[in-house]
Coordinates of C-alpha atoms in Angstrom, one line a residue:
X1 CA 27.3 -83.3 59.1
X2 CA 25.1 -82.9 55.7
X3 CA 21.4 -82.3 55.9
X4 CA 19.9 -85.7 55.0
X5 CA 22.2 -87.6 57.9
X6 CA 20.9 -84.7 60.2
X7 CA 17.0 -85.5 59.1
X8 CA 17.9 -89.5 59.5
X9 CA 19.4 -88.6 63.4
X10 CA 16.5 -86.5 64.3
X11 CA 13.6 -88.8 62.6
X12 CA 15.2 -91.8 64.6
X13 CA 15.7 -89.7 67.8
X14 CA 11.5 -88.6 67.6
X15 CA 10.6 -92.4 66.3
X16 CA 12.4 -93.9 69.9
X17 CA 10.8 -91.1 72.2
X18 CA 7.3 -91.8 70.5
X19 CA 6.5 -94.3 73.2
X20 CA 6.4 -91.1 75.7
X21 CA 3.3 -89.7 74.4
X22 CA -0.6 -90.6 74.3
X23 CA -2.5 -91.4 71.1
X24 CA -3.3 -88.3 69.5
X25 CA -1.0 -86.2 71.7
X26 CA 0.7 -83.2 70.7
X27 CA 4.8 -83.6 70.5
X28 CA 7.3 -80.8 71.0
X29 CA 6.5 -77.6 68.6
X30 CA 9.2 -77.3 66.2
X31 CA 10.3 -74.2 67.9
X32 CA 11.2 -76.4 70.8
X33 CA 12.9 -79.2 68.6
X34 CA 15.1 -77.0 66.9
X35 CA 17.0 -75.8 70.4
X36 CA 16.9 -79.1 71.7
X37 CA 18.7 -80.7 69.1
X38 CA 20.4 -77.5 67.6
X39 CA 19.1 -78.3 64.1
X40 CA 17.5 -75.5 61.8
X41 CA 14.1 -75.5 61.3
X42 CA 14.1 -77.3 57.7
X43 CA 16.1 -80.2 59.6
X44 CA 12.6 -80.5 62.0
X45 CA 10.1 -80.1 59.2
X46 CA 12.0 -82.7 57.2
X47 CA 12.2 -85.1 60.1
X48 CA 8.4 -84.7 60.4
X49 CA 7.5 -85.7 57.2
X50 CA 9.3 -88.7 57.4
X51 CA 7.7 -90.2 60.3
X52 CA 4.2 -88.7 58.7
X53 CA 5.1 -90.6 55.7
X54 CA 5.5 -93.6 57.6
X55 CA 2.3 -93.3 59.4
X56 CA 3.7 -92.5 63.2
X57 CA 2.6 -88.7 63.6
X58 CA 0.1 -86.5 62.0
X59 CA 0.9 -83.2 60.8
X60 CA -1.7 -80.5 61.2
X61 CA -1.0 -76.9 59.5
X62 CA -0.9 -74.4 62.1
X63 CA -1.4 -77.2 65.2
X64 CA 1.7 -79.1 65.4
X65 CA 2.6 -83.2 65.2
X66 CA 0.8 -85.3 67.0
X67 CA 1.3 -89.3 67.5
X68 CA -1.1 -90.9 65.1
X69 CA -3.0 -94.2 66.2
X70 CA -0.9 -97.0 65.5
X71 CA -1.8 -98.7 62.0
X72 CA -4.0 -101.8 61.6
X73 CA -2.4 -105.2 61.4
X74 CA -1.4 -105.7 57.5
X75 CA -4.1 -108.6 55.5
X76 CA -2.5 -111.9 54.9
X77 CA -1.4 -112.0 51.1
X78 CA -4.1 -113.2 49.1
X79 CA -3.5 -115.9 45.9
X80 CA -2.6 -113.7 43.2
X81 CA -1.6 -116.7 41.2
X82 CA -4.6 -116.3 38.7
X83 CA -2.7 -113.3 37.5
X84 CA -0.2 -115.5 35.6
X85 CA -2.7 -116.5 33.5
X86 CA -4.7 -113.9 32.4
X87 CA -1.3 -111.6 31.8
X88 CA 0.0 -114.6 29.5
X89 CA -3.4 -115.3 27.8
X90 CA -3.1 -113.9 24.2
X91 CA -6.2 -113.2 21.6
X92 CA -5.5 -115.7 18.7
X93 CA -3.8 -113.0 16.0
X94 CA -2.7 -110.9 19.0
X95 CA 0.1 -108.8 17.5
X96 CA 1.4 -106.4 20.4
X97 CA 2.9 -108.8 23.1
X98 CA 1.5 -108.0 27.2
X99 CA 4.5 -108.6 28.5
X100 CA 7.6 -105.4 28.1
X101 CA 11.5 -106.3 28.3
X102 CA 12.7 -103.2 30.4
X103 CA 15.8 -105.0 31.5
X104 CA 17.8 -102.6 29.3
X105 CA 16.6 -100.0 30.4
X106 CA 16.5 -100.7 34.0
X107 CA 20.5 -101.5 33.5
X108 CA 20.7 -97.7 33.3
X109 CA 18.2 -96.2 35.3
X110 CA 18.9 -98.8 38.6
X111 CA 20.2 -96.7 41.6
X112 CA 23.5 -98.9 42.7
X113 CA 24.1 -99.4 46.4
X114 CA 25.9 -96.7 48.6
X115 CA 29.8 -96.9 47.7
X116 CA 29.6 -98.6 44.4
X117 CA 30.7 -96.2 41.3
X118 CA 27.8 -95.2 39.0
X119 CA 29.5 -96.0 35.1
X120 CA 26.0 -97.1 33.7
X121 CA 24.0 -94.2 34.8
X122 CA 22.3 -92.1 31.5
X123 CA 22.4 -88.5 33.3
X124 CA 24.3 -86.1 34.4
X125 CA 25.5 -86.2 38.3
X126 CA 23.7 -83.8 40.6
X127 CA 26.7 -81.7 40.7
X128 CA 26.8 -80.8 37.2
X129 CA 23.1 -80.5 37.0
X130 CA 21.6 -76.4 37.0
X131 CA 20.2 -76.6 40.0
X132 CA 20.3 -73.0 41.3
X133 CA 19.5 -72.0 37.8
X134 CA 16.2 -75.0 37.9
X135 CA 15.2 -73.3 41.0
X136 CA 14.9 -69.7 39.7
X137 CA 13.3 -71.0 37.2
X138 CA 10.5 -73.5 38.5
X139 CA 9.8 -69.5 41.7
X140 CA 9.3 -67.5 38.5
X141 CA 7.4 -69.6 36.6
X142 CA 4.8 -70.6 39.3
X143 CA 4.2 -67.1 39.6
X144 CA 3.6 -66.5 35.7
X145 CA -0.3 -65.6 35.5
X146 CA -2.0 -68.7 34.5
X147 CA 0.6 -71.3 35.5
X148 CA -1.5 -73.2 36.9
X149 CA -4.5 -73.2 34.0
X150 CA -4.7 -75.7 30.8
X151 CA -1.8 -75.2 28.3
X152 CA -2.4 -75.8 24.9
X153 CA -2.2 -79.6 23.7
X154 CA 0.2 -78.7 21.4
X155 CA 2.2 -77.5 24.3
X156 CA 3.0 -73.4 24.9
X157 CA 3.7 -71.2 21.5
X158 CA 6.6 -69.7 23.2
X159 CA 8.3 -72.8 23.9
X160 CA 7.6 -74.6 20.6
X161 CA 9.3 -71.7 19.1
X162 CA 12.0 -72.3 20.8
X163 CA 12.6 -75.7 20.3
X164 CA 11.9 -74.8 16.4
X165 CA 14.8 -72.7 16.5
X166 CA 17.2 -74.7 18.3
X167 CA 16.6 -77.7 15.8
X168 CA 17.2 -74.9 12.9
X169 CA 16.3 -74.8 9.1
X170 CA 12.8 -74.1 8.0
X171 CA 11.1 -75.7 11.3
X172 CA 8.7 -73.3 12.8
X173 CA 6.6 -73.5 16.0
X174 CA 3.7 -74.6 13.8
X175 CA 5.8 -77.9 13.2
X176 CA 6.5 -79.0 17.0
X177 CA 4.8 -80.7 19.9
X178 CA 5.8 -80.3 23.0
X179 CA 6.1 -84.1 24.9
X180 CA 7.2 -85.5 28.2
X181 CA 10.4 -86.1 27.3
X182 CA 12.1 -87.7 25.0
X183 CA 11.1 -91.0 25.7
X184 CA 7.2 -90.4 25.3
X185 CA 8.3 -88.5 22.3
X186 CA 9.9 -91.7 20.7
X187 CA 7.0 -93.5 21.8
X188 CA 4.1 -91.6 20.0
X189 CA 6.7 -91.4 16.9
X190 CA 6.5 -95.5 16.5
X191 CA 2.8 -95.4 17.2
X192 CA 1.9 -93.3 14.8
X193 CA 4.3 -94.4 11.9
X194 CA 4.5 -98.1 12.9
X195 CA 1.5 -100.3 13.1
X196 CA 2.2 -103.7 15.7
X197 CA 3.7 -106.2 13.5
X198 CA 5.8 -103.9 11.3
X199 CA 9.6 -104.2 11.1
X200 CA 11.6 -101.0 12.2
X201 CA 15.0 -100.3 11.0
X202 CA 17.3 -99.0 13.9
X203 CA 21.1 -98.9 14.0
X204 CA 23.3 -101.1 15.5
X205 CA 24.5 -101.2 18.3
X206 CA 21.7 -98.5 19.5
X207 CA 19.9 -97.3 22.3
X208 CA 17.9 -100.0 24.7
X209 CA 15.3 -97.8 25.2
X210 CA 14.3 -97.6 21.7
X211 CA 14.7 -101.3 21.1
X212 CA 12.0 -101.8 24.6
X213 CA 9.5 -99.5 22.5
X214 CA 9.6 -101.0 19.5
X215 CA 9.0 -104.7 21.0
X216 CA 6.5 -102.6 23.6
X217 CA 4.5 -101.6 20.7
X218 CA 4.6 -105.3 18.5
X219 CA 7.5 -103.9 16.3
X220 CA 10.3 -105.7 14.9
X221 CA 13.6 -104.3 15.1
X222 CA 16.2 -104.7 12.1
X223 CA 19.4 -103.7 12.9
X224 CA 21.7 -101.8 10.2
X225 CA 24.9 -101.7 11.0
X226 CA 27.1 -98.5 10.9
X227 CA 30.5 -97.5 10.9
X228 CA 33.1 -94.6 13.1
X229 CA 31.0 -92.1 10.1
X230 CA 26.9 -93.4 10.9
X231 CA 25.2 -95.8 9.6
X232 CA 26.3 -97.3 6.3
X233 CA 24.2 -96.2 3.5
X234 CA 24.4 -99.2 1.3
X235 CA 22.9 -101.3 4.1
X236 CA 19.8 -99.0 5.0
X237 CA 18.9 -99.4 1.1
X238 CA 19.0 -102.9 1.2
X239 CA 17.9 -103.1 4.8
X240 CA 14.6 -100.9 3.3
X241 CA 14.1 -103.2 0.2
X242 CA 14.2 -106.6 2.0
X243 CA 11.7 -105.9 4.8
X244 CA 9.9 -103.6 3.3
X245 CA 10.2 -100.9 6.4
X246 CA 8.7 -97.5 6.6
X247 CA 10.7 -96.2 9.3
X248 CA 14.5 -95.9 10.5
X249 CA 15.2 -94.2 14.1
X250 CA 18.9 -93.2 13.8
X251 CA 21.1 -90.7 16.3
X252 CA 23.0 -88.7 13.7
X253 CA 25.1 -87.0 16.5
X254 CA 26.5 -88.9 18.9
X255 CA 25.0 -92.2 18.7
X256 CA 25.0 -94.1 22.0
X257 CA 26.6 -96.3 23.0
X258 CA 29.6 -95.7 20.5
X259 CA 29.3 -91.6 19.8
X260 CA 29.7 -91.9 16.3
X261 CA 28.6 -88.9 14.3
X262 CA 26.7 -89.3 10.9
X263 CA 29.1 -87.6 8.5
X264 CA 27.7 -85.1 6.0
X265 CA 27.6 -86.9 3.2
X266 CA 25.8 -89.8 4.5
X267 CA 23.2 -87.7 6.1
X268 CA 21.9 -86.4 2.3
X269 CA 21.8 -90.4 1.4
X270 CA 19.7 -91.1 4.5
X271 CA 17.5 -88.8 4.0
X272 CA 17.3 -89.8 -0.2
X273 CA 17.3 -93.6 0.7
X274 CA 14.3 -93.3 2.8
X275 CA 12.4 -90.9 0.4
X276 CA 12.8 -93.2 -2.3
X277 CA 11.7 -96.0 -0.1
X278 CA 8.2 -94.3 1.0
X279 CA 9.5 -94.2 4.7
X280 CA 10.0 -91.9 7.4
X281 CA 13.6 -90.7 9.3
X282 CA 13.2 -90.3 13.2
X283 CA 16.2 -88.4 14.3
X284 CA 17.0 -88.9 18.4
X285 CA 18.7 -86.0 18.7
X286 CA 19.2 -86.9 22.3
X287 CA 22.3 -85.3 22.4
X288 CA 22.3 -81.9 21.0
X289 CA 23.6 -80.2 24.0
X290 CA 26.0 -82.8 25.3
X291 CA 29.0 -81.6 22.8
X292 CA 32.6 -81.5 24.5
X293 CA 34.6 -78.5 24.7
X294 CA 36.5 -79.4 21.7
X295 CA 33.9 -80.8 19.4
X296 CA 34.0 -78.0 16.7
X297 CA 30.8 -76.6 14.7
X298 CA 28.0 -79.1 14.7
X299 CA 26.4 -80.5 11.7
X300 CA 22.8 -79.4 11.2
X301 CA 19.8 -81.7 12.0
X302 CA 18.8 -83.8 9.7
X303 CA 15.0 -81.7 9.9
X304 CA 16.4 -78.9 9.0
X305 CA 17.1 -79.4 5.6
X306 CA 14.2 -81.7 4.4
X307 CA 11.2 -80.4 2.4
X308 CA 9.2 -83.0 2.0
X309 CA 8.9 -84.0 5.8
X310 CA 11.0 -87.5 5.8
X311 CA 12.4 -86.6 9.1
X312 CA 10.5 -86.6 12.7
X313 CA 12.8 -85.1 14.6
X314 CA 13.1 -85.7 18.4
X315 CA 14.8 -83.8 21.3
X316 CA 14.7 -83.4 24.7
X317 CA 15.9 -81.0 27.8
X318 CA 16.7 -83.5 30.3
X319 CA 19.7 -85.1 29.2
X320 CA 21.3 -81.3 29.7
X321 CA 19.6 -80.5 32.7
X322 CA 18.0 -83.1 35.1
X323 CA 16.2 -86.4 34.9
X324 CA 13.1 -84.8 36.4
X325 CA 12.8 -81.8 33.6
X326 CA 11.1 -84.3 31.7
X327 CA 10.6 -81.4 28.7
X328 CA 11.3 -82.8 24.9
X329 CA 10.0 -82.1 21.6
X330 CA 8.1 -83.4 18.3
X331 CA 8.7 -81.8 14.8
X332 CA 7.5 -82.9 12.0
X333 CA 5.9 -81.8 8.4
X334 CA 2.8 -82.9 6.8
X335 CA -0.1 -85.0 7.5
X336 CA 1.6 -87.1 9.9
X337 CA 2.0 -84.1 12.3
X338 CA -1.9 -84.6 13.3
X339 CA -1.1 -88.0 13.7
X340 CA 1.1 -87.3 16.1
X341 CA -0.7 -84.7 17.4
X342 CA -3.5 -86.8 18.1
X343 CA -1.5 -89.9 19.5
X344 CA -0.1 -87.8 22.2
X345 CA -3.4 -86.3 23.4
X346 CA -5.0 -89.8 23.7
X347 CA -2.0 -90.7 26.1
X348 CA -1.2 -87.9 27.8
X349 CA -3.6 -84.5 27.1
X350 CA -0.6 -82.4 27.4
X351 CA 2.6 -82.0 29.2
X352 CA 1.9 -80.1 32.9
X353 CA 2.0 -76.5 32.3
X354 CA 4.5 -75.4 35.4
X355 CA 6.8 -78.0 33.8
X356 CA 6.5 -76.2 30.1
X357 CA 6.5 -72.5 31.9
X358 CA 9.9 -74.0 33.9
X359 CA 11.8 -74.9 31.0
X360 CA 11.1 -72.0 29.0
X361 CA 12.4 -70.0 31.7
X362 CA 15.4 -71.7 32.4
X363 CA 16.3 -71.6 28.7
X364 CA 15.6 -68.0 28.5
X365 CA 17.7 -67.2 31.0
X366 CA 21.5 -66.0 31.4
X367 CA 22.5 -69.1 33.5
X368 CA 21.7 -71.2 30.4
X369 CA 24.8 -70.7 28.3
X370 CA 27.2 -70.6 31.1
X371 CA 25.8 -74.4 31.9
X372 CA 26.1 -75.2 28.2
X373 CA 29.4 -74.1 28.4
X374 CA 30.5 -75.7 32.1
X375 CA 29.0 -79.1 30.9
X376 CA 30.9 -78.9 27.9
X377 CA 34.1 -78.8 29.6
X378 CA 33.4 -80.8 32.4
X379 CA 32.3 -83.8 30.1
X380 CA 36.1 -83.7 27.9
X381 CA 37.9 -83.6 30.8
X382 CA 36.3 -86.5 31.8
X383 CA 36.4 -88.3 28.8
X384 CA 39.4 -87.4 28.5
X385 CA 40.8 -88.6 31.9
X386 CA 38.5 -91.8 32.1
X387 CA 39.8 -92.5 28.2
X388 CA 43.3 -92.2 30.0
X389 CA 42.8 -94.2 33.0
X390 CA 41.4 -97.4 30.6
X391 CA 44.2 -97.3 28.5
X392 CA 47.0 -97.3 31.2
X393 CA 45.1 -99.4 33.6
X394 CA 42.7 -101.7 32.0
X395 CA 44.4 -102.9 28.3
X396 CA 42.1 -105.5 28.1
X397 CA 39.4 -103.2 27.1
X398 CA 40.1 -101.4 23.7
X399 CA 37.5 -98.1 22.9
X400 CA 37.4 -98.1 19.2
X401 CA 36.2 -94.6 18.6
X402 CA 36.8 -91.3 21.3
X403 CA 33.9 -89.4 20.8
X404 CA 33.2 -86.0 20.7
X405 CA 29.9 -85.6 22.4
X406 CA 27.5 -87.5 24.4
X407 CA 28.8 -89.0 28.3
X408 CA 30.5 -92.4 27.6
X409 CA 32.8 -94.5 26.2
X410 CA 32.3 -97.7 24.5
X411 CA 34.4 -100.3 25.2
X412 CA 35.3 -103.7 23.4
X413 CA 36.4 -106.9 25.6
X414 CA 38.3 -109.7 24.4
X415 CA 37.2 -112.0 21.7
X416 CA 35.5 -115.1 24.0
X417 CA 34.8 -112.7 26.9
X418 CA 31.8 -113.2 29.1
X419 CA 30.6 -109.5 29.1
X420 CA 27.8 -110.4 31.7
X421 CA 30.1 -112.1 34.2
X422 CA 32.4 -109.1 33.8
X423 CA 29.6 -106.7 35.0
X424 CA 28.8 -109.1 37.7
X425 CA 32.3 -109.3 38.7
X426 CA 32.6 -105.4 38.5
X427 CA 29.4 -104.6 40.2
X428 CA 31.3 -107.2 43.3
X429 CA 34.4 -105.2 43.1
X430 CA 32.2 -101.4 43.3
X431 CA 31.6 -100.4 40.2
X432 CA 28.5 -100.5 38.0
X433 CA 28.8 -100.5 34.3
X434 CA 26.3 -101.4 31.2
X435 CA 26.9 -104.8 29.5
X436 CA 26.8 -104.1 25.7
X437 CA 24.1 -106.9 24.9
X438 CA 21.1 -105.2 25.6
X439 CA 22.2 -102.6 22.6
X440 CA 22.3 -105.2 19.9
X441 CA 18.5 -106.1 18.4
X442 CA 20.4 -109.1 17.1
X443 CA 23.4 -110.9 17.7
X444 CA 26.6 -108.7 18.6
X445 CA 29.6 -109.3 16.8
X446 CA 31.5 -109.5 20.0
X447 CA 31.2 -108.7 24.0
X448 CA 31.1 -104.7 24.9
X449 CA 30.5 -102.8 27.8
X450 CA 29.3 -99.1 28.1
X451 CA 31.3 -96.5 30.7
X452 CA 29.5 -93.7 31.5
X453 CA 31.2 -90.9 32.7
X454 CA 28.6 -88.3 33.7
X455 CA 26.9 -89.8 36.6
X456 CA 29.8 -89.7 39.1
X457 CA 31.0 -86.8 41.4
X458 CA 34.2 -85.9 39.9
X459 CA 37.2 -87.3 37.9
X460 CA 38.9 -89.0 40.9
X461 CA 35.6 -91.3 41.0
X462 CA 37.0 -92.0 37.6
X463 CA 40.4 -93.2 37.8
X464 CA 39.3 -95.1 41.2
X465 CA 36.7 -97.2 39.1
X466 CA 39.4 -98.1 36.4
X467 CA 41.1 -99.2 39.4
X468 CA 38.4 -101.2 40.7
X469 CA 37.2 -102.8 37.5
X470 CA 41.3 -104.1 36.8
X471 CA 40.9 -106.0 39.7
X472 CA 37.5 -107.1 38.7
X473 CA 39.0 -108.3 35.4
X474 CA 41.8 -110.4 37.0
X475 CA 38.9 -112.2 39.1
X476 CA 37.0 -112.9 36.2
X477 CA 39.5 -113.7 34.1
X478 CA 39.5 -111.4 31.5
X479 CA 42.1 -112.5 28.8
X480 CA 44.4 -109.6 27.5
X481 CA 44.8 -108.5 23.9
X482 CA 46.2 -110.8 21.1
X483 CA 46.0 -113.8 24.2
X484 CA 43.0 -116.9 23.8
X485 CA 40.2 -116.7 26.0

């Protein structure tokens, strides 16, 4: 039996025998719980909590568990109704909308019910996650001498230095903020370059979670579409000269959903296409240390070679690590750093110091490179093997490109497909995966869905969702290659 079905038995076991004692009197001491029900003491103090949490015992340090007084009879719901109005009310000229479209995101951080197959997940599965190494880290640095005090807002010089030379070039501590991840860190980036109302370039198909900011913060999105080798150059230029943009947030390596890699060419033109257009470069390099095993040298960032501070650059720690080491990173060059700078401290004041002092330890320690190195392998072999299982088992889906990095495949369904009711249908048969609309700013040029392969507990998980989702097809469906819809 595992440890959180033994907390669940001994937390309902306590919660049926609570009848047996008084108000405010004193239950077994955990001593005596753990021989009764042969459970080790973590079992008992976990059990504990959970009926504390749910307001049926009291804990007292030192005293024991007692039964708390029974809760007050919940208020009847009042009319919240008013609410709809003054959340839809807008100022006349109002630019930034009240309302937030998280629906993409949500696709991709939702939790699916016990025995369905995570494919739309956006982390890596708790089994390939450093967790002994996180732990060590997290002991060692609440016992660094001032772990606890006020960091510095730029975050700590140690760890900024880091990050500097991790994202390589000329980029030096003095050029990096430390943020909450790399979410917040794409947030304060459109802040500060975008004002509400502005149109942002972004590639297509691209990241949901970039598209929700931008719309968050009263941006328009213009999508620029790309090719297996990035974004197409000739398009940004023109995409820059007809809407007059001042920003383009790419994902040289690894773009999700498709994994494309911005070839080394193309990265020079970005970076001379935005120049010449007065506009900035925000790199998402979210995933810098999700390369497979057989993904050869790594082109450079796109920060480190560029003088005259085109490129904001933006990386994070959790993709590599755990979706709780929210830990990421700012660089940029020039006056807009203090832009930045300042954006972040209005939001936020800093990132918590225990969480900066954690990361820097974990990276600084030997563990680091051996998870580098297991996560590399782990994630071709299953890319490999779900890339396998698609092609033998489910034809109907083509994947255009096999990347190289990142954790998932991105698949194309049959012309006239209904990419939603395939998910539905999926989700029905056990499997949850991410329809492809939500990646499109515009219209898509056909239905995709995205397979992650890094939030499930092994490669057998993999072949047994193909297996799953060609049933799924048949119910909804699906037409095969080369057949009408």
């Amino acid at each position: 039996m595992n440890e959180r079905s033994s907390v669940a038995e001994l937390a309902e076991s306590l919660r049926s025998e609570l009848n047996r004692y008084s108000i405010g009197g004193k239950l077994p001491s955990s001593r005596a719980l753990v021989e009764r029900y042969r459970v080790s003491p973590v079992t008992v103090s976990r059990a504990l909590a959970q009926l504390a949490a749910e307001g049926l015992v009291v804990t007292r340090p030192g005293a024991g568990a007692f039964r708390a007084r029974p809760r007050s009879a919940p208020q009847p719901a009042g009319d919240t109704s008013w609410q709809e109005l003054a959340l839809s009310a807008e100022a006349a000229g109002e630019l930034v909308p009240r309302s937030v479209d998280a629906s993409g995101v949500l696709v991709s951080l939702a939790q699916p019910p016990t025995g369905v197959i995570e494919l739309n997940g956006g982390y890596l599965h708790h089994s390939l996650q450093p967790e002994r190494a996180m732990a060590a880290a997290l002991a060692r640095a609440g016992r660094r001498p001032g772990a606890w005090g006020r960091p510095p807002m730029e975050g700590l010089p140690e760890l900024r230095d880091w990050f500097a030379r991790q994202i390589g070039g000329a980029v030096t501590a003095a050029d990096v903020l430390i943020t909450a991840g790399g979410q917040s860190a794409l947030t304060t980036a459109l802040r500060a370059l975008a004002p509400p109302g502005a149109p942002v370039l972004v590639e297509s198909p691209t990241y949901p979670g970039l598209l929700a900011i931008a719309r968050a913060s009263g941006c328009r999105p213009v999508p620029v579409p790309g090719d297996a080798d990035g974004v197409r150059p000739e398009l940004l230029a023109a995409a820059f000269e007809a809407t007059g943009a001042r920003v383009f947030v790419c994902q040289p390596l690894f773009r999700n959903p498709t994994g494309s890699v911005l070839s080394a060419e193309r990265r020079a033109e970005v970076r001379r296409i935005a120049r010449a257009a007065g506009a900035f470069v925000v790199e998402d390099d979210y995933a810098w240390a999700l390369a497979h095993e057989d993904a050869g040298p790594l082109p450079a960032t796109l920060a480190a070679d560029d003088p005259d501070g085109v490129v904001v650059h933006v990386r994070s720690l959790t993709k590599a690590t755990s979706p709780s080491l929210r830990v990421g990173a700012l660089s940029a060059r020039g006056p807009v750093l203090d832009r930045l700078r300042a954006i972040q401290v209005v939001d936020s004041f800093f990132v918590p110091r225990p969480l900066q002092e954690t990361a820097l330890e974990l990276v600084g320690a030997p563990a680091w490179p051996r998870h580098l190195r297991a996560v590399a392998a782990e994630l071709r072999h299953r890319r490999e093997v779900l890339a396998g299982a698609v092609r033998s088992g489910l034809p109907a889906l083509t994947v255009p490109h096999l990347p190289a990095g990142g954790y998932q495949l991105w698949a194309r369904l049959p012309e006239g497909a209904d990419e939603a009711g395939f998910a539905a249908a999926a989700l029905r048969a056990g499997v949850a995966v991410a329809p492809g609309r939500p990646y499109f700013c515009a219209e898509p040029p056909g239905p995709y869905v995205r397979l992650s392969f890094a939030g499930v507990a092994g490669p057998a998980e993999l072949t047994e969702a193909v297996r799953r989702l060609a049933a799924a097809a048949a119910g909804a469906g699906l037409p095969e290659p080369g057949r009408n819809a």
